Amino acid sequence: MDNCSDQTSNSNHLSFHCSSGELLWGQLHCICEGYFNGRLNRYDTPQSIPELEGGGTIKQRYFNYRCRAAKGDWQAKSYQTRDTLEAEPFKSGYIIYNIHHNPVEILRRCATVGFSLYQTHSDRSIVYVNRYDWSHHYDYDFEHKIDKLLGIDRNKPDHDFFWDSSFHGRIMIIDSDSAMNIIKQWKFNTTELEQPQEKVFIDTRNESNNRVGLHLRTPKPDYELAWLVFSSDQPDSELIAIVYDGSYTSLDGQIILDEEDVVSWHEYELKEQELARRNADLLKQMQSAGRYRHN
C-alpha cells in the first residue's frame, strides 16, 4: 500500500484531518525543527513574532514552525497570479485552510498585507514569513539533531544533495501527532518527495490510514514567502490557514482562485496607484526635512 496519495492540482481531495490541535509547517528541515520545538513547548503565535536578527546583509527571523491549530478537516487549493495585463495567469501558490473558514476572504486579507518585512501591517492576526525565514536560505537550529534524525552524512555529497533539495521549493503541513511517523517514512523511502507535485501524507500506524498532512510544490520555485493566518491576534489563538507563495509574487497582481477573482486587475492597479502616491508623499516629506536641516 502506498504511504502517500498523488492528487491533481485543483482537486478538492487535497485534504487532511488535524486531530491534535497542533500543526508543523515549512520545508523538511522546518518540519523536523517544529518537532523538536514541541518538546520545548514553543509555538508560533501572533504575539510571539521573533525579532529580526541583526548583522549581515539579509533580514531573518527564527520561527518555531509549530502552531496551535484549528482541529478538524483542512484543505488546500492552488491559486493563480497574473502580473501583467498581457500575461497569462500562472499557478503561483496554495492556500491551505481549515474548511470552516472562507479561503477567498483569507487570501484577500493576505494580499492586503503583502510584503511586510517589519510586520507593520494592521491585520495583527496574520504573521508574514519572509524569504530568509525558511527554505534553503535559512540557517536552521537543531542542525546536529536533524542530521541525526534523518541520517544525513555531510561527508557524502550525493546523499546530502537529496536532503538539501527537500529544504526548498515546497511547503509541508503535518499534524504534530503524526510527525515522527511521516519523518520515518521519508527516511526509509526518500523517493516519496522526489517527483510528485502534490501528496497527501498518510499515517501508517493503523489500518484506517488517516490523512495527516500535505506536501505541495509550485512549478518554478524561487524565493518562497508565506502568511500564517490565526483566529485572532491573541497568544492563545489557533492557526486557521497558511498562504504559500512559491513564486515570489508577494501576492501582487491579479489573483484567481477557483477561476474567480480574489483580487481583480482593476483592484491591483488601484492598490499600486495608492502605494505610488504614498511613496511620493514620503519622498516629499524627506526632501522637505532635508532642506530644513540644511538651512
XYZ file of C-alpha atoms in Angstrom, residues 46-169:
124
model
C 0.687 36.481 16.613
C 2.170 37.549 19.963
C 5.460 35.646 19.555
C 6.844 37.082 16.329
C 10.623 36.659 16.673
C 12.890 39.667 16.486
C 14.822 40.347 13.299
C 18.358 39.053 13.529
C 20.956 41.799 13.302
C 24.115 41.917 11.210
C 24.882 40.759 7.695
C 23.132 41.813 4.513
C 19.864 39.874 4.993
C 16.911 40.140 7.368
C 15.948 36.893 9.050
C 13.628 35.691 11.806
C 13.729 32.318 13.550
C 10.270 30.794 13.741
C 9.259 27.675 15.682
C 7.470 26.046 12.688
C 4.777 24.768 15.033
C 1.343 26.257 15.720
C -1.714 25.541 17.778
C -4.276 24.937 15.057
C -7.981 24.526 14.492
C -8.985 20.883 14.761
C -10.945 19.167 12.019
C -10.673 18.937 8.256
C -8.240 21.068 6.282
C -7.994 21.532 2.533
C -5.563 23.049 0.021
C -6.288 24.886 -3.213
C -3.870 26.343 -5.712
C -4.285 29.944 -6.794
C -3.109 31.740 -9.909
C -1.475 35.124 -10.459
C -1.311 37.429 -13.448
C 1.457 40.003 -13.032
C 0.961 41.973 -16.254
C -2.221 42.717 -18.180
C -0.837 40.950 -21.273
C 0.386 37.835 -19.461
C -1.439 34.565 -18.912
C -2.261 33.628 -15.297
C 0.180 31.130 -13.785
C -0.018 28.815 -10.785
C 1.898 30.641 -8.089
C 0.991 29.090 -4.745
C -1.501 27.468 -2.411
C -3.886 28.341 0.346
C -4.144 25.615 2.997
C -7.071 26.240 5.330
C -9.491 24.796 7.865
C -12.707 24.141 5.959
C -14.817 26.173 8.386
C -13.169 29.361 7.084
C -13.521 31.194 3.776
C -10.407 30.803 1.577
C -11.327 33.772 -0.640
C -11.585 36.118 2.328
C -8.331 34.810 3.797
C -6.459 35.163 0.512
C -7.731 38.738 0.094
C -6.581 39.645 3.597
C -3.130 38.216 2.951
C -2.904 40.087 -0.366
C -3.669 43.293 1.527
C -0.764 42.527 3.882
C 1.587 41.532 1.063
C 5.301 42.036 1.685
C 5.680 43.024 5.351
C 9.277 42.501 6.422
C 8.869 44.531 9.617
C 5.407 43.123 10.455
C 3.931 46.636 10.353
C 0.612 45.640 8.743
C -2.637 46.402 10.565
C -4.166 42.885 10.446
C -2.428 41.543 13.544
C -3.885 38.041 13.239
C -1.630 37.482 10.199
C 2.101 36.798 10.524
C 4.295 37.296 7.459
C 7.097 34.782 6.700
C 9.932 36.266 4.632
C 12.183 34.511 2.139
C 15.123 34.183 4.569
C 12.962 32.891 7.441
C 12.806 29.361 5.998
C 13.654 27.373 2.850
C 17.302 26.759 1.891
C 18.187 30.372 2.749
C 17.556 29.640 6.416
C 20.393 28.686 8.779
C 18.336 26.324 10.858
C 18.666 25.415 14.526
C 18.994 21.826 15.767
C 21.252 21.036 12.785
C 23.052 18.179 14.526
C 19.785 16.705 15.838
C 18.109 16.981 12.440
C 21.074 15.365 10.674
C 20.960 12.502 13.165
C 17.176 12.153 12.875
C 17.260 11.973 9.068
C 20.520 10.043 8.819
C 22.284 12.826 6.908
C 26.006 12.281 6.455
C 27.544 15.545 5.257
C 30.642 13.670 4.112
C 28.564 12.098 1.340
C 27.593 14.936 -1.050
C 25.342 12.806 -3.260
C 23.298 11.726 -0.270
C 23.059 15.240 1.109
C 22.006 16.643 -2.252
C 18.672 14.882 -1.962
C 18.042 16.191 1.526
C 19.089 19.718 0.562
C 16.666 19.624 -2.366
C 13.900 18.837 0.134
C 14.698 22.020 2.050
C 13.139 24.336 -0.557
C 10.613 24.580 -3.384
